[in-house]
């Protein structure tokens, strides 16, 4: 028994009970450990789906180029799909992302263009704008645009949702995930809420992001936008993949609380995961402490692997520089 290529290894990741960081919490807390995907992140699922849907729509032809703005993980998934199917990749990335993420993408054959973080999304220097411009200039190229591409949510509706329903034997009552493009939380939530309309979804947001206030007031407040360090979640835009009707509430988690929880997950649970995993667990457990009952089962998505953050949250000197140790 073998797989025909590496992208066939995407999905069917394990669901692992959290035992230590959940001290004092009623109910069962399970982690969907997405670093078991071949690109080490949840993004493999939607990257493959965006490529396959573009092929089906006739937008991506042999020898084509995939151009995307990515915080790193989507790029990795796209690069693996491109290798399996014979495409080129060019990725734009903001300069706040870990250096490791750039190196990883170059290692799998992609061209990486680093753009400034602290410019408005519509500034021509932003990683969104640069990706769009390259797409216009390069013939036979596609710009999947993970923020607004419905294939992103669809990948999770088709895979992550059914996996969680089966793995929990329908016992899942709460689902928590960080929100970046919104694809993970909304695609999965749509499937799970169809199975159990009482299921509660908790979206994890960062300070410096617009989501929580928008959900609570309907106001896109530019004053909510300021630089933060956590990678992968929170936005200064409203991606089409965020369907606010499918997210029951948002909790904001600070960079520091997320970093410290991520380190606890590694030490106490043996889960060497990425920074946004700490955001997800910290925020979800805040909710669980107050609301979860004995019979409840909460699943928290852990999006990526710790290797991508060795120079940051897993580096004691860096942590001390931030004043977090
Ligand atoms: C590390 C990390 N965590 C969380 C997310 C959020 O997932 P989604 O974009 O599906 O909302 C991302 C997406 O970029 C990510 O890279």
Short mmCIF file of C-alpha atoms and ligand atoms in Angstrom, two decimals:
data_model
loop_
_atom_site.label_atom_id
_atom_site.label_comp_id
_atom_site.label_asym_id
_atom_site.label_seq_id
_atom_site.Cartn_x
_atom_site.Cartn_y
_atom_site.Cartn_z
CA UNK A 1 0.00 0.00 0.00
CA UNK A 2 1.49 3.33 -0.98
CA UNK A 3 0.40 6.85 -1.88
CA UNK A 4 0.95 8.09 -5.42
CA UNK A 5 2.38 11.40 -4.24
CA UNK A 6 2.74 13.44 -1.07
CA UNK A 7 -0.53 15.36 -1.37
CA UNK A 8 -2.45 12.11 -0.97
CA UNK A 9 -1.19 12.18 2.64
CA UNK A 10 -3.23 15.32 3.41
CA UNK A 11 -6.00 15.04 6.00
CA UNK A 12 -7.14 12.38 8.49
CA UNK A 13 -5.05 13.96 11.23
CA UNK A 14 -5.29 12.62 14.80
CA UNK A 15 -7.56 13.98 17.53
CA UNK A 16 -5.67 14.01 20.84
CA UNK A 17 -7.02 14.58 24.35
CA UNK A 18 -5.46 17.42 26.33
CA UNK A 19 -4.68 16.22 29.85
CA UNK A 20 -2.62 18.80 31.74
CA UNK A 21 -3.37 22.33 30.54
CA UNK A 22 -7.06 21.58 31.07
CA UNK A 23 -6.74 21.24 34.86
CA UNK A 24 -9.98 22.21 36.60
CA UNK A 25 -12.08 22.20 33.43
CA UNK A 26 -15.24 20.14 33.16
CA UNK A 27 -15.85 18.19 29.95
CA UNK A 28 -13.45 16.69 27.44
CA UNK A 29 -11.00 18.87 25.51
CA UNK A 30 -9.60 17.39 22.30
CA UNK A 31 -6.98 18.84 19.96
CA UNK A 32 -7.08 18.33 16.19
CA UNK A 33 -3.35 18.14 15.51
CA UNK A 34 -2.93 19.51 12.00
CA UNK A 35 0.88 19.36 11.90
CA UNK A 36 0.44 15.73 10.86
CA UNK A 37 -0.36 17.00 7.37
CA UNK A 38 2.67 16.65 5.04
CA UNK A 39 3.25 20.42 4.93
CA UNK A 40 2.92 20.46 8.73
CA UNK A 41 -0.18 22.65 8.75
CA UNK A 42 -3.95 22.78 8.38
CA UNK A 43 -3.45 24.83 5.23
CA UNK A 44 -2.49 21.79 3.12
CA UNK A 45 -6.18 20.91 2.96
CA UNK A 46 -7.37 24.13 1.36
CA UNK A 47 -4.24 24.66 -0.75
CA UNK A 48 -4.83 21.37 -2.56
CA UNK A 49 -8.52 22.13 -2.98
CA UNK A 50 -7.84 25.62 -4.40
CA UNK A 51 -5.42 24.13 -6.96
CA UNK A 52 -7.75 21.28 -7.95
CA UNK A 53 -10.75 23.60 -8.24
CA UNK A 54 -8.70 26.00 -10.41
CA UNK A 55 -7.73 23.08 -12.66
CA UNK A 56 -11.36 21.96 -12.94
CA UNK A 57 -12.43 25.50 -13.82
CA UNK A 58 -9.77 25.59 -16.57
CA UNK A 59 -7.97 28.49 -14.87
CA UNK A 60 -4.75 26.58 -14.18
CA UNK A 61 -3.11 24.93 -17.18
CA UNK A 62 0.06 22.81 -17.53
CA UNK A 63 3.21 24.85 -16.87
CA UNK A 64 1.21 27.51 -15.01
CA UNK A 65 2.32 29.63 -12.06
CA UNK A 66 0.56 29.84 -8.69
CA UNK A 67 0.90 33.27 -7.04
CA UNK A 68 -0.35 33.80 -3.49
CA UNK A 69 0.01 36.09 -0.51
CA UNK A 70 0.68 33.79 2.43
CA UNK A 71 1.83 33.85 6.03
CA UNK A 72 3.78 30.72 5.08
CA UNK A 73 1.57 27.74 5.67
CA UNK A 74 -0.71 28.16 2.67
CA UNK A 75 2.43 28.59 0.59
CA UNK A 76 3.76 25.26 1.82
CA UNK A 77 0.52 23.49 0.91
CA UNK A 78 0.46 25.15 -2.52
CA UNK A 79 4.12 24.25 -3.09
CA UNK A 80 3.44 20.58 -2.35
CA UNK A 81 0.44 20.58 -4.70
CA UNK A 82 2.55 22.36 -7.34
CA UNK A 83 5.31 19.75 -7.08
CA UNK A 84 2.83 16.89 -7.36
CA UNK A 85 1.12 18.47 -10.36
CA UNK A 86 3.95 20.34 -12.12
CA UNK A 87 3.38 24.07 -11.50
CA UNK A 88 5.64 26.97 -10.46
CA UNK A 89 5.01 29.02 -7.31
CA UNK A 90 5.65 32.66 -6.37
CA UNK A 91 4.67 33.74 -2.86
CA UNK A 92 4.46 37.18 -1.28
CA UNK A 93 4.81 37.33 2.48
CA UNK A 94 4.84 40.12 5.07
CA UNK A 95 8.15 40.76 6.82
CA UNK A 96 6.76 39.96 10.28
CA UNK A 97 6.57 36.25 9.50
CA UNK A 98 9.30 33.94 10.81
CA UNK A 99 12.43 33.72 8.64
CA UNK A 100 12.02 29.94 8.88
CA UNK A 101 8.78 30.18 6.93
CA UNK A 102 10.53 31.91 4.01
CA UNK A 103 13.36 29.36 4.03
CA UNK A 104 10.93 26.45 4.12
CA UNK A 105 9.10 27.76 1.04
CA UNK A 106 12.35 28.27 -0.86
CA UNK A 107 13.39 24.73 0.15
CA UNK A 108 10.36 23.34 -1.69
CA UNK A 109 11.17 25.33 -4.80
CA UNK A 110 9.06 28.46 -4.47
CA UNK A 111 10.14 32.03 -5.19
CA UNK A 112 9.44 34.20 -2.13
CA UNK A 113 8.97 37.99 -2.16
CA UNK A 114 9.02 39.66 1.26
CA UNK A 115 6.83 42.77 1.63
CA UNK A 116 6.46 45.32 4.48
CA UNK A 117 3.89 44.46 7.20
CA UNK A 118 3.00 47.94 8.38
CA UNK A 119 1.33 49.30 5.24
CA UNK A 120 -2.39 49.36 4.46
CA UNK A 121 -3.76 46.34 2.52
CA UNK A 122 -4.46 48.55 -0.54
CA UNK A 123 -0.95 50.08 -0.49
CA UNK A 124 0.91 48.91 -3.64
CA UNK A 125 3.72 47.57 -1.39
CA UNK A 126 1.43 45.27 0.67
CA UNK A 127 1.74 41.54 0.15
CA UNK A 128 -1.85 41.45 -1.09
CA UNK A 129 -1.19 44.12 -3.75
CA UNK A 130 2.14 42.68 -4.92
CA UNK A 131 0.53 39.24 -5.43
CA UNK A 132 -2.34 40.76 -7.41
CA UNK A 133 0.05 42.76 -9.62
CA UNK A 134 2.25 39.73 -10.40
CA UNK A 135 -0.86 37.78 -11.35
CA UNK A 136 -1.76 40.50 -13.88
CA UNK A 137 1.77 40.58 -15.32
CA UNK A 138 2.62 36.87 -15.54
CA UNK A 139 0.84 34.91 -18.28
CA UNK A 140 -0.81 31.58 -17.38
CA UNK A 141 -0.74 32.44 -13.67
CA UNK A 142 -3.45 32.16 -11.03
CA UNK A 143 -3.91 34.10 -7.81
CA UNK A 144 -6.02 31.75 -5.65
CA UNK A 145 -6.60 34.48 -3.01
CA UNK A 146 -7.21 32.31 0.02
CA UNK A 147 -9.10 35.12 1.76
CA UNK A 148 -12.02 35.19 -0.64
CA UNK A 149 -11.75 31.84 -2.47
CA UNK A 150 -14.73 29.59 -1.58
CA UNK A 151 -12.57 26.48 -2.14
CA UNK A 152 -10.84 27.36 1.14
CA UNK A 153 -13.95 26.88 3.33
CA UNK A 154 -15.13 24.04 1.08
CA UNK A 155 -11.99 22.01 1.83
CA UNK A 156 -12.89 22.06 5.53
CA UNK A 157 -16.58 21.40 4.87
CA UNK A 158 -15.52 18.30 2.91
CA UNK A 159 -12.70 17.00 5.13
CA UNK A 160 -12.15 18.58 8.58
CA UNK A 161 -15.85 18.69 9.46
CA UNK A 162 -16.64 15.04 8.61
CA UNK A 163 -13.39 13.87 10.27
CA UNK A 164 -14.34 15.55 13.55
CA UNK A 165 -17.89 14.24 13.46
CA UNK A 166 -16.60 10.69 12.96
CA UNK A 167 -13.67 10.94 15.37
CA UNK A 168 -15.95 12.19 18.18
CA UNK A 169 -18.75 9.79 17.17
CA UNK A 170 -21.06 12.79 16.96
CA UNK A 171 -20.28 13.87 20.54
CA UNK A 172 -18.65 17.19 19.67
CA UNK A 173 -20.58 20.06 21.32
CA UNK A 174 -18.06 22.92 20.96
CA UNK A 175 -15.61 23.76 18.20
CA UNK A 176 -12.84 26.34 18.61
CA UNK A 177 -10.36 27.61 16.03
CA UNK A 178 -8.26 30.67 15.31
CA UNK A 179 -9.59 32.93 12.58
CA UNK A 180 -7.35 34.22 9.79
CA UNK A 181 -8.95 33.74 6.39
CA UNK A 182 -11.85 32.07 8.24
CA UNK A 183 -11.73 28.99 6.03
CA UNK A 184 -10.92 26.51 8.79
CA UNK A 185 -13.52 27.63 11.30
CA UNK A 186 -16.35 28.39 8.88
CA UNK A 187 -16.05 25.39 6.55
CA UNK A 188 -15.84 22.99 9.50
CA UNK A 189 -18.57 24.79 11.46
CA UNK A 190 -20.95 24.67 8.53
CA UNK A 191 -20.65 20.88 8.35
CA UNK A 192 -20.82 20.36 12.11
CA UNK A 193 -23.79 22.69 12.60
CA UNK A 194 -25.66 20.78 9.90
CA UNK A 195 -25.16 17.62 11.99
CA UNK A 196 -25.86 19.34 15.33
CA UNK A 197 -27.53 22.78 15.15
CA UNK A 198 -26.78 23.31 18.88
CA UNK A 199 -23.02 23.11 18.34
CA UNK A 200 -21.23 26.24 19.59
CA UNK A 201 -18.27 27.69 17.68
CA UNK A 202 -15.66 29.87 19.34
CA UNK A 203 -13.43 32.01 17.11
CA UNK A 204 -10.05 33.04 18.46
CA UNK A 205 -8.90 36.52 17.50
CA UNK A 206 -5.89 38.71 18.35
CA UNK A 207 -5.61 42.19 19.83
CA UNK A 208 -4.96 44.40 16.79
CA UNK A 209 -7.57 42.62 14.62
CA UNK A 210 -11.04 43.70 13.49
CA UNK A 211 -13.05 40.46 13.89
CA UNK A 212 -14.37 40.54 17.47
CA UNK A 213 -15.68 44.10 17.35
CA UNK A 214 -17.20 43.51 13.90
CA UNK A 215 -19.07 40.43 15.17
CA UNK A 216 -20.36 42.26 18.24
CA UNK A 217 -21.26 45.64 16.71
CA UNK A 218 -21.26 45.28 12.92
CA UNK A 219 -18.68 48.09 12.83
CA UNK A 220 -15.39 47.76 10.92
CA UNK A 221 -13.33 49.86 13.32
CA UNK A 222 -9.94 50.97 12.00
CA UNK A 223 -8.94 51.86 15.59
CA UNK A 224 -8.93 48.12 16.32
CA UNK A 225 -6.06 47.69 13.84
CA UNK A 226 -2.50 47.86 15.19
CA UNK A 227 0.61 45.70 14.85
CA UNK A 228 0.73 42.43 16.79
CA UNK A 229 3.10 39.51 16.71
CA UNK A 230 1.03 36.31 16.62
CA UNK A 231 1.26 34.75 13.16
CA UNK A 232 -1.68 33.38 11.17
CA UNK A 233 -4.75 34.74 12.97
CA UNK A 234 -6.50 38.10 13.18
CA UNK A 235 -6.92 40.40 10.16
CA UNK A 236 -7.10 44.03 9.09
CA UNK A 237 -9.62 43.07 6.39
CA UNK A 238 -12.90 41.10 6.30
CA UNK A 239 -12.16 38.01 4.16
CA UNK A 240 -15.16 36.51 2.32
CA UNK A 241 -14.34 33.16 3.97
CA UNK A 242 -15.31 34.61 7.36
CA UNK A 243 -19.05 33.96 7.69
CA UNK A 244 -19.95 35.69 10.94
CA UNK A 245 -23.21 33.73 11.19
CA UNK A 246 -21.21 30.51 11.67
CA UNK A 247 -19.01 31.89 14.48
CA UNK A 248 -21.00 32.25 17.69
CA UNK A 249 -18.48 34.39 19.55
CA UNK A 250 -14.92 35.68 19.40
CA UNK A 251 -12.31 35.77 22.15
CA UNK A 252 -9.16 37.87 21.80
CA UNK A 253 -5.87 36.45 23.04
CA UNK A 254 -2.68 38.49 23.58
CA UNK A 255 0.65 37.62 21.94
CA UNK A 256 2.14 36.86 25.36
CA UNK A 257 -0.66 34.60 26.65
CA UNK A 258 -0.55 32.72 23.35
CA UNK A 259 3.24 32.30 23.46
CA UNK A 260 3.25 31.02 27.03
CA UNK A 261 0.42 28.57 26.37
CA UNK A 262 2.19 27.29 23.24
CA UNK A 263 5.27 26.51 25.33
CA UNK A 264 3.09 24.70 27.89
CA UNK A 265 1.53 22.58 25.13
CA UNK A 266 5.04 21.44 24.13
CA UNK A 267 6.26 20.75 27.69
CA UNK A 268 3.10 19.40 29.31
CA UNK A 269 1.25 17.71 26.45
CA UNK A 270 4.17 16.80 24.14
CA UNK A 271 2.53 18.85 21.40
CA UNK A 272 5.32 20.85 19.73
CA UNK A 273 2.97 23.22 17.96
CA UNK A 274 2.93 26.73 16.50
CA UNK A 275 2.12 30.07 18.12
CA UNK A 276 -1.51 30.35 17.02
CA UNK A 277 -2.11 26.96 18.69
CA UNK A 278 -1.42 28.67 22.01
CA UNK A 279 -3.90 31.42 21.07
CA UNK A 280 -6.52 28.81 20.23
CA UNK A 281 -6.04 26.78 23.40
CA UNK A 282 -5.71 29.77 25.74
CA UNK A 283 -8.87 31.41 24.41
CA UNK A 284 -10.89 28.21 24.12
CA UNK A 285 -10.05 27.20 27.69
CA UNK A 286 -11.14 30.64 28.96
CA UNK A 287 -14.52 29.90 27.44
CA UNK A 288 -14.49 26.27 28.65
CA UNK A 289 -13.76 27.25 32.26
CA UNK A 290 -17.00 29.20 32.43
CA UNK A 291 -19.33 27.33 30.12
CA UNK A 292 -18.37 23.67 29.61
CA UNK A 293 -20.37 20.96 31.39
CA UNK A 294 -19.22 17.44 32.33
CA UNK A 295 -20.72 15.78 29.23
CA UNK A 296 -19.50 18.39 26.76
CA UNK A 297 -16.76 17.72 24.20
CA UNK A 298 -14.78 20.63 22.81
CA UNK A 299 -12.44 20.29 19.85
CA UNK A 300 -9.67 22.88 19.40
CA UNK A 301 -7.79 23.08 16.08
CA UNK A 302 -4.00 23.26 16.38
CA UNK A 303 -2.97 24.64 12.96
CA UNK A 304 0.79 24.11 12.63
CA UNK A 305 4.15 22.86 13.93
CA UNK A 306 6.63 24.35 16.39
CA UNK A 307 9.67 24.21 14.08
CA UNK A 308 8.40 27.35 12.36
CA UNK A 309 8.80 29.34 15.60
CA UNK A 310 12.19 28.12 16.90
CA UNK A 311 13.65 31.62 16.47
CA UNK A 312 10.78 33.21 18.39
CA UNK A 313 8.57 31.73 21.08
CA UNK A 314 10.73 28.63 21.58
CA UNK A 315 13.85 30.79 21.94
CA UNK A 316 14.36 31.88 25.57
CA UNK A 317 16.46 34.92 24.61
CA UNK A 318 13.76 36.15 22.24
CA UNK A 319 11.11 35.56 24.91
CA UNK A 320 13.18 37.57 27.44
CA UNK A 321 13.59 40.41 24.92
CA UNK A 322 9.79 40.59 24.75
CA UNK A 323 9.63 40.63 28.56
CA UNK A 324 7.59 37.42 28.52
CA UNK A 325 9.89 35.18 30.58
C1 LIG B 1 -0.48 29.37 11.87
C2 LIG B 1 -1.88 29.64 11.44
N1 LIG B 1 -2.85 29.56 12.35
C3 LIG B 1 -4.14 29.82 12.04
C4 LIG B 1 -4.51 30.19 10.77
C5 LIG B 1 -5.95 30.54 10.50
O1 LIG B 1 -6.64 29.66 9.68
P1 LIG B 1 -7.70 30.20 8.64
O2 LIG B 1 -6.96 31.02 7.63
O3 LIG B 1 -8.30 29.00 8.03
O4 LIG B 1 -8.70 31.04 9.37
C6 LIG B 1 -3.52 30.28 9.80
C7 LIG B 1 -3.82 30.75 8.46
O5 LIG B 1 -3.01 31.42 7.82
C8 LIG B 1 -2.17 29.99 10.14
O6 LIG B 1 -1.17 30.08 9.24
#
